Short mmCIF file of C-alpha atoms and ligand atoms in Angstrom, two decimals:
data_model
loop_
_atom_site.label_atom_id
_atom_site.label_comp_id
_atom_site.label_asym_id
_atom_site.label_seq_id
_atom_site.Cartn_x
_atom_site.Cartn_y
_atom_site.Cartn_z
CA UNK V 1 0.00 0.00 0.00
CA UNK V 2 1.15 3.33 -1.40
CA UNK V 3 0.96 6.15 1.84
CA UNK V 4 1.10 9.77 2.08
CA UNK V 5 4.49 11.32 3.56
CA UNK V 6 4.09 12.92 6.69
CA UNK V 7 3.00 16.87 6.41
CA UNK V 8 1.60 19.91 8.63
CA UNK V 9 -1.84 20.82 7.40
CA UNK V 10 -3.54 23.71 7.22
CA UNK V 11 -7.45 24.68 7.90
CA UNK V 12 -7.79 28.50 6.73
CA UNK V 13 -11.55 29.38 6.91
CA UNK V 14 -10.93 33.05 5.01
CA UNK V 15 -9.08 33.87 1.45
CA UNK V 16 -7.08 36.35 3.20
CA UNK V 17 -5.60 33.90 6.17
CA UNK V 18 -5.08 30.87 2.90
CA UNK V 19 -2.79 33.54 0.90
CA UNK V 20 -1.40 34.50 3.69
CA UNK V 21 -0.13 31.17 5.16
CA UNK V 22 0.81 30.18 1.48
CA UNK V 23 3.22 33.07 1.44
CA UNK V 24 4.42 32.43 4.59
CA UNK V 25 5.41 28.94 4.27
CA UNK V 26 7.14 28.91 1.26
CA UNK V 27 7.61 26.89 -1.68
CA UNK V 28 7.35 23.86 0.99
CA UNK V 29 3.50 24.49 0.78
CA UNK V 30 1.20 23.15 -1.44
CA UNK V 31 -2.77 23.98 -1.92
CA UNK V 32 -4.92 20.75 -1.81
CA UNK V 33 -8.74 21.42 -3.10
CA UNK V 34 -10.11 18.31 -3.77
CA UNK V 35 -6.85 16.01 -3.59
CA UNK V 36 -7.69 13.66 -6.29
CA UNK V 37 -4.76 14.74 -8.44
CA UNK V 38 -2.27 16.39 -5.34
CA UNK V 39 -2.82 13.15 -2.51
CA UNK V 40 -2.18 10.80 -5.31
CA UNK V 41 0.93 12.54 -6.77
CA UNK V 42 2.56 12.66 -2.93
CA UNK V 43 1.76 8.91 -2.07
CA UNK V 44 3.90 8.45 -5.01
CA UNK V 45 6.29 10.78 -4.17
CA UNK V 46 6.00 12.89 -7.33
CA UNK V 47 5.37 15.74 -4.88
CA UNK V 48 6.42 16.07 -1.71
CA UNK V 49 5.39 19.39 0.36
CA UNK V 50 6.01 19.51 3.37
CA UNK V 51 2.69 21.88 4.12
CA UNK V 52 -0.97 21.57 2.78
CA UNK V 53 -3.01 24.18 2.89
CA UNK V 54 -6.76 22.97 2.71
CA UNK V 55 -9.24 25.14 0.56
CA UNK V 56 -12.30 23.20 1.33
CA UNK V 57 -12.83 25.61 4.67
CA UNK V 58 -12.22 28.81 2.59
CA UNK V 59 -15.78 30.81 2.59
CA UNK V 60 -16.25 32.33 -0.80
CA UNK V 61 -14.83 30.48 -3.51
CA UNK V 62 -17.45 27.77 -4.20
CA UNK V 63 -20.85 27.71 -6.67
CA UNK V 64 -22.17 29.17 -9.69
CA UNK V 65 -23.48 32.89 -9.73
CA UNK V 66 -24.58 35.32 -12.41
CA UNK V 67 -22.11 38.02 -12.96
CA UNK V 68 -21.90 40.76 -15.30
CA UNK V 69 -21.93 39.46 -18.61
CA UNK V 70 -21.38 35.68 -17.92
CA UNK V 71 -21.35 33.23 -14.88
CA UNK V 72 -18.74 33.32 -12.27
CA UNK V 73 -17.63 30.02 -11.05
CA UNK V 74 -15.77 29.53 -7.90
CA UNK V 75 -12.24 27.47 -8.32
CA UNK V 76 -13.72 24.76 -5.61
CA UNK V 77 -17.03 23.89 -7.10
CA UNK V 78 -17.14 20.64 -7.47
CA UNK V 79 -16.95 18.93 -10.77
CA UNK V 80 -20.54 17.10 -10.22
CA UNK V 81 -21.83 20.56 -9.56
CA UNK V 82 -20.46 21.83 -12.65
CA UNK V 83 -21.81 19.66 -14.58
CA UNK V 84 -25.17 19.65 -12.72
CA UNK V 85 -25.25 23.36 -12.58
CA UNK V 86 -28.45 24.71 -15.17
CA UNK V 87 -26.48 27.87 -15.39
CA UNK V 88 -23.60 26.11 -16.72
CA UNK V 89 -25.67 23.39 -18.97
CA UNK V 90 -27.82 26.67 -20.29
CA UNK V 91 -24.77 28.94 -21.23
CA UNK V 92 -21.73 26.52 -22.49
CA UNK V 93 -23.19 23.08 -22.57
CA UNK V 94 -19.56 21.95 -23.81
CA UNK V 95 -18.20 23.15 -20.52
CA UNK V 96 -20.47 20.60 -18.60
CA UNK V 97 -19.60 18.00 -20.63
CA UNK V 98 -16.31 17.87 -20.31
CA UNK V 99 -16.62 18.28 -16.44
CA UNK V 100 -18.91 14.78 -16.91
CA UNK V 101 -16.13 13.11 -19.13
CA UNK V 102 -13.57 13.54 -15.96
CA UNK V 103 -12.68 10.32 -14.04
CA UNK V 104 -15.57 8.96 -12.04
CA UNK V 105 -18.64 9.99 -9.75
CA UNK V 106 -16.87 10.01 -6.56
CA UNK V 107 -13.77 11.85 -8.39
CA UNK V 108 -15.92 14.39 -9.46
CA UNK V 109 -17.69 14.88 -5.95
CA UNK V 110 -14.03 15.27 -4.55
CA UNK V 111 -12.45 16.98 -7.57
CA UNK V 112 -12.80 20.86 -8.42
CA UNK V 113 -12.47 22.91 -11.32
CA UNK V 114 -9.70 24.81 -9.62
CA UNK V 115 -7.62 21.69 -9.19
CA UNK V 116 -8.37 20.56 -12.86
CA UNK V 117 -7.14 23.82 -13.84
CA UNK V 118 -4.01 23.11 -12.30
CA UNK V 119 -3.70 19.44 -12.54
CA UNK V 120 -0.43 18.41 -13.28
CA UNK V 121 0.86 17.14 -16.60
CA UNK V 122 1.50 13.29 -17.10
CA UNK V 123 3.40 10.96 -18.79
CA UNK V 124 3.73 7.11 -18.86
CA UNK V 125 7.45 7.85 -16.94
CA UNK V 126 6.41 9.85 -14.38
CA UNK V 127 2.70 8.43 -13.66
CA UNK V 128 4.77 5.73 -11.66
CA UNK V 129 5.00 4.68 -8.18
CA UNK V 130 8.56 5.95 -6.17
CA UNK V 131 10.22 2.36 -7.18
CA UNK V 132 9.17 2.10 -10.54
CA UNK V 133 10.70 5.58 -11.18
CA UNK V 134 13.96 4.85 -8.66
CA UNK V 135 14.61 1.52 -11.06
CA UNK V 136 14.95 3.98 -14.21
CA UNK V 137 17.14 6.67 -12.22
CA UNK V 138 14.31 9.18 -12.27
CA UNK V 139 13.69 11.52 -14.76
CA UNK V 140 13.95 15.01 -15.87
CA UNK V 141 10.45 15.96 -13.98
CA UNK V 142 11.98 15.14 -10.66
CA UNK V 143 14.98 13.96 -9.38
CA UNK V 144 16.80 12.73 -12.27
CA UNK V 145 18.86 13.83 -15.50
CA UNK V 146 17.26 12.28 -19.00
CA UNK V 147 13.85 12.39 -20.93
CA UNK V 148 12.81 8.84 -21.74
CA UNK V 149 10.75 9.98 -24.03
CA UNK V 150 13.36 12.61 -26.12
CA UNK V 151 16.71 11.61 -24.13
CA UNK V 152 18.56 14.53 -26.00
CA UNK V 153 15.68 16.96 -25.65
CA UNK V 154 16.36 19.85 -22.32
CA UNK V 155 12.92 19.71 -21.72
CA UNK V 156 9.90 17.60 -20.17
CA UNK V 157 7.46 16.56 -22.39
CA UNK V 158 4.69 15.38 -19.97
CA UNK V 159 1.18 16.09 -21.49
CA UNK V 160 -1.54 18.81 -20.46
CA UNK V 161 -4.28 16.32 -19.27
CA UNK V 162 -7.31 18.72 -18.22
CA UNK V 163 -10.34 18.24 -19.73
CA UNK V 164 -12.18 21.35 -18.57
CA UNK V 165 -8.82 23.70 -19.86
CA UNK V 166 -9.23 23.32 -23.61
CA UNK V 167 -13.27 24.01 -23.21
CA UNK V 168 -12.41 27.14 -20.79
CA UNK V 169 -9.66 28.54 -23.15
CA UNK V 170 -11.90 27.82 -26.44
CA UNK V 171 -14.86 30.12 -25.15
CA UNK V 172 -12.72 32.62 -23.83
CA UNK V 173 -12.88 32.05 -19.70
CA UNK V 174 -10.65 34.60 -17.41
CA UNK V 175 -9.48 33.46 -14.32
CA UNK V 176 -8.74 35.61 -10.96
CA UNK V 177 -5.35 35.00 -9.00
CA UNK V 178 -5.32 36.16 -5.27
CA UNK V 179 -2.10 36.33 -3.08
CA UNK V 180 -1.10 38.51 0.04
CA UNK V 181 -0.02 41.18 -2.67
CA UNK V 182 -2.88 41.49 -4.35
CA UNK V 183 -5.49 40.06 -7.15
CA UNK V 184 -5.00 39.88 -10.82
CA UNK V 185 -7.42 38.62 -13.64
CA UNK V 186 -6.33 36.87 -16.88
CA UNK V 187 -7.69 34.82 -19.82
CA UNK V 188 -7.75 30.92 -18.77
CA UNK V 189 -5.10 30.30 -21.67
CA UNK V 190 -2.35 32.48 -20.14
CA UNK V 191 -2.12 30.20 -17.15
CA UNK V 192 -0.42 27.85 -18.91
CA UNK V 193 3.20 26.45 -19.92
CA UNK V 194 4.59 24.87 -22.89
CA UNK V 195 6.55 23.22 -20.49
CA UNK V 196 5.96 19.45 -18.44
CA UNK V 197 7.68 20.93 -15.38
CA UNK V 198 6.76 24.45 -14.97
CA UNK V 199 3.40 24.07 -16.54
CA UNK V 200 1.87 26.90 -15.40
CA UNK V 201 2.16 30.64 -15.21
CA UNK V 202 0.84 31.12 -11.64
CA UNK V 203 2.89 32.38 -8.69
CA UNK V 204 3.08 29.51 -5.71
CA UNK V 205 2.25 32.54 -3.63
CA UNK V 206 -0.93 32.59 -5.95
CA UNK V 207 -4.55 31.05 -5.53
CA UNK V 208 -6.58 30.63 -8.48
CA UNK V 209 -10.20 31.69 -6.79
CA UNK V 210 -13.10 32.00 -9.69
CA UNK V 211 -13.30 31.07 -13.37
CA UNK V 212 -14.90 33.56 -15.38
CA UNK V 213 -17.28 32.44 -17.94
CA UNK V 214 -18.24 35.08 -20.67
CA UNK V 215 -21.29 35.68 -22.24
CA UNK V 216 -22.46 33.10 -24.60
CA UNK V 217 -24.62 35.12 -26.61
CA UNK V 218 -24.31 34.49 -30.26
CA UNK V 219 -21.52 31.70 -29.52
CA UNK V 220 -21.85 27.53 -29.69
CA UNK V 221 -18.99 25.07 -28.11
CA UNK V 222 -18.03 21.85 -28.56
CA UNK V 223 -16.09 19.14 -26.75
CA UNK V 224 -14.34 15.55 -28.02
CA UNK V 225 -12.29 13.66 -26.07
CA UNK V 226 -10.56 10.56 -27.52
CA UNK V 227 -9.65 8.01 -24.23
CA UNK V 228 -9.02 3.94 -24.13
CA UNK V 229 -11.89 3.83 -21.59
CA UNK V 230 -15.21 5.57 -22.08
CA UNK V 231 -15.80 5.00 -18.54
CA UNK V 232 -13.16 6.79 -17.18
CA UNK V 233 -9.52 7.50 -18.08
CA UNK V 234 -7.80 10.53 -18.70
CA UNK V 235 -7.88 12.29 -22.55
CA UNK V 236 -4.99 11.62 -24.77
CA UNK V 237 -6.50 13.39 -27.21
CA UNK V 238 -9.06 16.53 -26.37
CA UNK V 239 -10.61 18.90 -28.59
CA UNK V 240 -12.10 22.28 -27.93
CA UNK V 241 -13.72 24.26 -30.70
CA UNK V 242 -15.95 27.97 -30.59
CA UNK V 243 -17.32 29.93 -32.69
CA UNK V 244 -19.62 33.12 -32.83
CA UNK V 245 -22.21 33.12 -35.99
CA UNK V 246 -24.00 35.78 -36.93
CA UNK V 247 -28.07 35.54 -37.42
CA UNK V 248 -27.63 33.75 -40.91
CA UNK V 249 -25.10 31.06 -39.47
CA UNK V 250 -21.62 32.64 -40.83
CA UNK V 251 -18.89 32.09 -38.61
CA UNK V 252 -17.70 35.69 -37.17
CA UNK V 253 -14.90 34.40 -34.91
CA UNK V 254 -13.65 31.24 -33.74
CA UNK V 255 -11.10 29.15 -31.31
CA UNK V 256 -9.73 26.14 -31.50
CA UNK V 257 -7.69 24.23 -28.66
CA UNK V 258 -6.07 20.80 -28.36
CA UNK V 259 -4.98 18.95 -25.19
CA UNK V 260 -3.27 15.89 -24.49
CA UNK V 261 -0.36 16.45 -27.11
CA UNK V 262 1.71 18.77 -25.80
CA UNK V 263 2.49 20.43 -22.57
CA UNK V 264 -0.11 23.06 -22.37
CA UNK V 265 -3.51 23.44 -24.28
CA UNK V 266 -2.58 24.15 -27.73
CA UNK V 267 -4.39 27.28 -29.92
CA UNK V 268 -5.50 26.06 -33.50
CA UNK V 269 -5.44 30.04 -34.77
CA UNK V 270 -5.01 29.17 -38.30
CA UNK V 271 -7.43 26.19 -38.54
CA UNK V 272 -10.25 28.51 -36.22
CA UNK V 273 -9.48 31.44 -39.12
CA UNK V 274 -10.45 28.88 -42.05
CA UNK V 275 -13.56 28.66 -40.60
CA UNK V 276 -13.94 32.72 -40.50
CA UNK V 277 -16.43 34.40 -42.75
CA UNK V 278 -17.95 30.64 -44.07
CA UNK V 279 -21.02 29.09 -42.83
CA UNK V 280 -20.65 26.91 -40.05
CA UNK V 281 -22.06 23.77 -41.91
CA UNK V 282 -19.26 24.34 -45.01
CA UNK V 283 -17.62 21.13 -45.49
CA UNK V 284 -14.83 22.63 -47.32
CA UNK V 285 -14.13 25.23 -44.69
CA UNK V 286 -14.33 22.73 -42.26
CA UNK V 287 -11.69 20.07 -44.21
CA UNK V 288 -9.55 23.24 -44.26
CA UNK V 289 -9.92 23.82 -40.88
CA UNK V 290 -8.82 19.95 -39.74
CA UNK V 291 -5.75 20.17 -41.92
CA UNK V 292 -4.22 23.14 -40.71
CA UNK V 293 -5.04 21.50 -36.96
CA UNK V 294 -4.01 18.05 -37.61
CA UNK V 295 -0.69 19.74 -38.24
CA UNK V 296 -0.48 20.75 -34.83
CA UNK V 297 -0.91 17.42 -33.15
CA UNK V 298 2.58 15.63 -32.83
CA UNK V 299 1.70 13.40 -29.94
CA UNK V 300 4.70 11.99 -28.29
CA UNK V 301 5.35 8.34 -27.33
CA UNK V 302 4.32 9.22 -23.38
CA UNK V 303 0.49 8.37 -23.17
CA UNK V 304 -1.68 5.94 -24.59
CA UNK V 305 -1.92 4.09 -27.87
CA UNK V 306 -0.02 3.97 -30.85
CA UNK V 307 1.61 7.39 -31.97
CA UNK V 308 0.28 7.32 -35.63
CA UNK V 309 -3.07 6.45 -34.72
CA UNK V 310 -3.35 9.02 -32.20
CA UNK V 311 -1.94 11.20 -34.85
CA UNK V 312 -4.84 10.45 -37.45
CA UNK V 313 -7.55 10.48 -34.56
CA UNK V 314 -6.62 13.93 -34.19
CA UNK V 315 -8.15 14.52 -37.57
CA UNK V 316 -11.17 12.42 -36.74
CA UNK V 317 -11.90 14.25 -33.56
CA UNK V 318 -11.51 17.69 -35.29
CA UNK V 319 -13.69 16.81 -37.84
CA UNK V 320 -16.20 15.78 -35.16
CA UNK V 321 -16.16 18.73 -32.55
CA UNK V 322 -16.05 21.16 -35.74
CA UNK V 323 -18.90 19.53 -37.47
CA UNK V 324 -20.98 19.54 -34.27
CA UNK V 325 -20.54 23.27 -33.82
CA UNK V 326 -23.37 23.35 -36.94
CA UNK V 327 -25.97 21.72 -34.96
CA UNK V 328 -28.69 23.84 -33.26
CA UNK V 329 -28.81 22.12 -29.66
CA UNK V 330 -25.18 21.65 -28.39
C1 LIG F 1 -8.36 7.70 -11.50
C2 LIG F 1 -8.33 9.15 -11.90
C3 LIG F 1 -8.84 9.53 -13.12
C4 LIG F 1 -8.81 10.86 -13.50
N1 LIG F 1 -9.32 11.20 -14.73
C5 LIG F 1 -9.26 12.51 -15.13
C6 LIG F 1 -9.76 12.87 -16.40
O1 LIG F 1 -10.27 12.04 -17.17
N2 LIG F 1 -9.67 14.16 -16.79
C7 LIG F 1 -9.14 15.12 -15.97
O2 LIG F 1 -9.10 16.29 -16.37
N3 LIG F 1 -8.67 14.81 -14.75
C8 LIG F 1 -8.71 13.53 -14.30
N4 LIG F 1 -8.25 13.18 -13.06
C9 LIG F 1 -7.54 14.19 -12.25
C10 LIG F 1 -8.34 14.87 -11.15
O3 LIG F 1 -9.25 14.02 -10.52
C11 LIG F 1 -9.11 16.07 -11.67
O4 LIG F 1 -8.28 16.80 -12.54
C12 LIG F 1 -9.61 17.00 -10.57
O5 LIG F 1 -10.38 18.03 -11.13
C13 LIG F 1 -8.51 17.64 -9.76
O6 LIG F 1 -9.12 18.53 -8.84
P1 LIG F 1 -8.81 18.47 -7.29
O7 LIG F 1 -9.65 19.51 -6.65
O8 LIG F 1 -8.95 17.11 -6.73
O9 LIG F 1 -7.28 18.91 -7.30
P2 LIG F 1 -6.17 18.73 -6.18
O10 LIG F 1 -5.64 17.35 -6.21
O11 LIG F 1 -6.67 19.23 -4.86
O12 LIG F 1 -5.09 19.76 -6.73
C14 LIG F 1 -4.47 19.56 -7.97
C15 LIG F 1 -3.39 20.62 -8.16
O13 LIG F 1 -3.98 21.91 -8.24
C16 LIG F 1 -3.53 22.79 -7.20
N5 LIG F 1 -4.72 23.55 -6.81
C17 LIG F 1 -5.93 23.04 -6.50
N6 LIG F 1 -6.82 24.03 -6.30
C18 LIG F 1 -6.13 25.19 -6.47
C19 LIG F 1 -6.50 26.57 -6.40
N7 LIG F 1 -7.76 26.94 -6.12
N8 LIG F 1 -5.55 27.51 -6.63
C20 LIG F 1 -4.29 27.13 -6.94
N9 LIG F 1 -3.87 25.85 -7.03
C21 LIG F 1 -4.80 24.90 -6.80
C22 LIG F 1 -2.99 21.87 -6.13
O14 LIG F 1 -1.98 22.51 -5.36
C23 LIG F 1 -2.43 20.73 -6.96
O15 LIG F 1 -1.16 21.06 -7.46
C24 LIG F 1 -8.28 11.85 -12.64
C25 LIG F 1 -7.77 11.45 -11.38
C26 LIG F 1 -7.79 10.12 -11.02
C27 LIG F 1 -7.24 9.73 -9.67
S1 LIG F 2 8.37 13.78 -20.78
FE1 LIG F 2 10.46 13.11 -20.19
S2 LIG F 2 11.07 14.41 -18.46
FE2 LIG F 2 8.87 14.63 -18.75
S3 LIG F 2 7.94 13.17 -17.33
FE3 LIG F 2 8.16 12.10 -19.30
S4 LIG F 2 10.16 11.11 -19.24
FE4 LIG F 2 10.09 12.60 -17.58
#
C-alpha cells in the first residue's frame, strides 16, 4: 500500500488567512482542493510538500453565480456541480460536458475545477510509483537527468491532461489569481506552460479563486475527447472548438484548442481562421480547418496508444467537434 508522507496541514476558513499562510510557508507548501490529483501525486512521491493548505474551509470560492456578462464560477465547485449546474448546462453546454467526461462519480464529488485547472501534466514515466521511477534513475520531472521519451531533448514533455482547460480557453474564460499582494485577472489560456515541469504561469504565492465564464450570446462550443476507456480514463487526445455566428449562421470568430499532445492546451489560430467568414455547416471550410489543426498534433510516445493512430484520430476528432458546432442544440 502506497501512503502519504508525513506533512503539517492547514485549515484556513478566510481567502485572506489561505494567501497568507501560502506566502508564509514557502515553496514547501502546497494547496490541496479536492486532492484527487495532489494526494495521489505525494503517495507516489511525485510531490512532496512539506505543508498543505486545505481550501475546502475557505468561505467564498465555491458555486455558480450570475455576474456581469457571464457566470462566475468559484475554483472549488465541485466537478458534479459543474456539470449539474443549469447555469452552466444553459450557457456553455460543452463546458459541462467535459466536467462529466472527468474520471468517475466520486472523483468528481471530490475533484474541483480549480484543481483541474491546475492538474499536473502526465506521462507514462512519471505516472509511476517511487520504485518504478527509482529503477529507471528518475527523470527530468523530478529527481533525475534524461527524458525517456526525447533523451537529447532539455525539456519535459509530460502532457496537459485537463479536460475542462481546452473548453475554458476555447470560449474565452478569465481566471482571478489572489495572493497577500494582491489580485490579478487573466484569460484561462495564459495560465499555462509549454513546459511538463513548470506548466503553469501562476505564482506559488498565488490562488486561483473564480473562473470567469463570458457571455455566450451568439456563440456555440463543442467538446471531443478521444480516451481507451469511455468509462473513465484521462484524454490523450481533447478537442475544444468555438465559434460566434452571426443571425444567418456565418462564422464571425472562432477558437480552437487541443490537449493531451503537448504540454499546455494548444491554440489552432489558423485552422479557427479557415472557418472565419464561411457558414458553419461548409464542409470545405471545415476540411480546411482539420488540416491546418491536424498539423499541430505531434503526440509523443508518453500516453496511450499507438503514436500514428493518435496522430490520425486527431483529424477524426476535429472533424467531429467542428462539425458539431453546426448543430442547433449543443
Ligand atoms: C483515476 C483518476 C482519473 C482521472 N481522470 C481525469 C480525467 O479524465 N480528466 C481530468 O481532467 N482529470 C482527471 N483526473 C484528475 C483529477 O481528478 C481532476 O483533474 C480533478 O479536477 C482535480 O481537482 P482536485 O480539486 O482534486 O485537485 P487537487 O488534487 O486538490 O489539486 C491539484 C493541483 O492543483 C492545485 N490547486 C488546487 N486548487 C487550487 C486553487 N484553487 N488555486 C491554486 N492551485 C490549486 C494543487 O496545489 C495541486 O497542485 C483523474 C484522477 C484520477 C485519480
Ligand atoms: S516527458 Fe520526459 S522528463 Fe517529462 S515526465 Fe516524461 S520522461 Fe520525464
Amino acid at each position: 500500500m502506497m501512503r502519504l508522507p508525513r506533512f503539517r496541514y492547514f485549515a484556513p476558513r478566510a481567502l485572506d488567512e489561505a494567501a497568507r499562510i501560502l506566502a508564509g510557508e514557502g515553496p514547501e507548501a502546497a494547496l490541496v482542493a479536492g486532492g484527487t490529483d495532489l494526494f495521489p501525486n505525494m503517495k507516489r512521491r511525485q510531490q512532496t510538500p512539506t505543508r498543505v493548505i486545505g481550501l475546502r474551509g475557505v468561505s467564498g470560492i465555491r458555486g455558480v453565480r450570475a455576474a456581469e456578462r457571464g457566470l462566475a464560477i468559484g475554483a472549488m465547485t465541485s466537478l458534479t456541480d459543474l456539470e449539474r449546474s443549469a447555469e452552466v448546462r444553459a450557457a456553455w453546454p460543452a463546458l459541462s460536458r467535459a466536467a462529466s467526461l472527468i474520471s468517475t462519480p466520486p472523483l468528481r464529488n471530490m475533484g474541483t475545477l480549480g484543481g483541474n485547472l491546475c492538474l499536473d501534466t502526465r506521462c507514462n514515466y512519471w505516472d509511476q510509483n517511487y520504485e518504478w521511477r527509482k529503477g529507471i534513475d528518475f527523470c527530468l520531472k523530478k529527481d533525475g537527468q534524461v527524458c525517456w521519451v526525447a533523451p537529447g531533448s532539455p525539456r519535459c514533455w509530460a502532457v496537459a491532461s485537463s479536460d475542462t482547460a481546452p473548453v475554458l480557453c476555447a470560449i474565452g474564460a478569465e481566471i482571478t489569481l489572489v495572493s497577500k499582494n494582491g489580485t490579478r485577472v487573466q484569460k484561462v489560456e495564459q495560465l499555462f506552460h509549454d513546459d511538463g515541469i513548470a506548466y503553469l504561469t501562476k505564482r506559488p504565492d498565488e490562488i486561483l479563486t473564480e473562473i470567469r465564464l463570458p457571455d455566450p450570446t451568439g456563440w456555440r462550443a463543442s467538446y471531443w475527447k478521444l480516451r481507451r476507456r469511455g468509462s473513465f480514463d484521462f484524454p490523450v487526445l481533447g478537442v475544444a472548438a468555438a465559434a460566434r455566428l452571426d443571425e444567418s449562421g456565418v462564422v464571425k470568430e472562432a477558437r480552437i484548442f487541443l490537449t493531451g499532445v503537448g504540454s499546455r492546451p494548444h491554440a489552432a489560430d489558423a485552422a479557427a481562421e479557415k472557418l472565419v467568414g464561411h457558414p458553419i455547416d461548409d464542409a470545405r471550410a471545415i476540411a480546411e480547418a482539420v488540416d491546418a489543426a491536424a498539423r499541430l498534433a505531434k503526440p509523443l510516445d508518453n500516453t496511450d496508444f499507438m503514436l500514428g493512430w493518435r496522430k490520425e484520430m486527431a483529424r477524426h476528432y476535429l472533424a467531429g467537434a467542428l462539425s458539431e458546432l453546426a448543430r442547433a442544440q449543443l
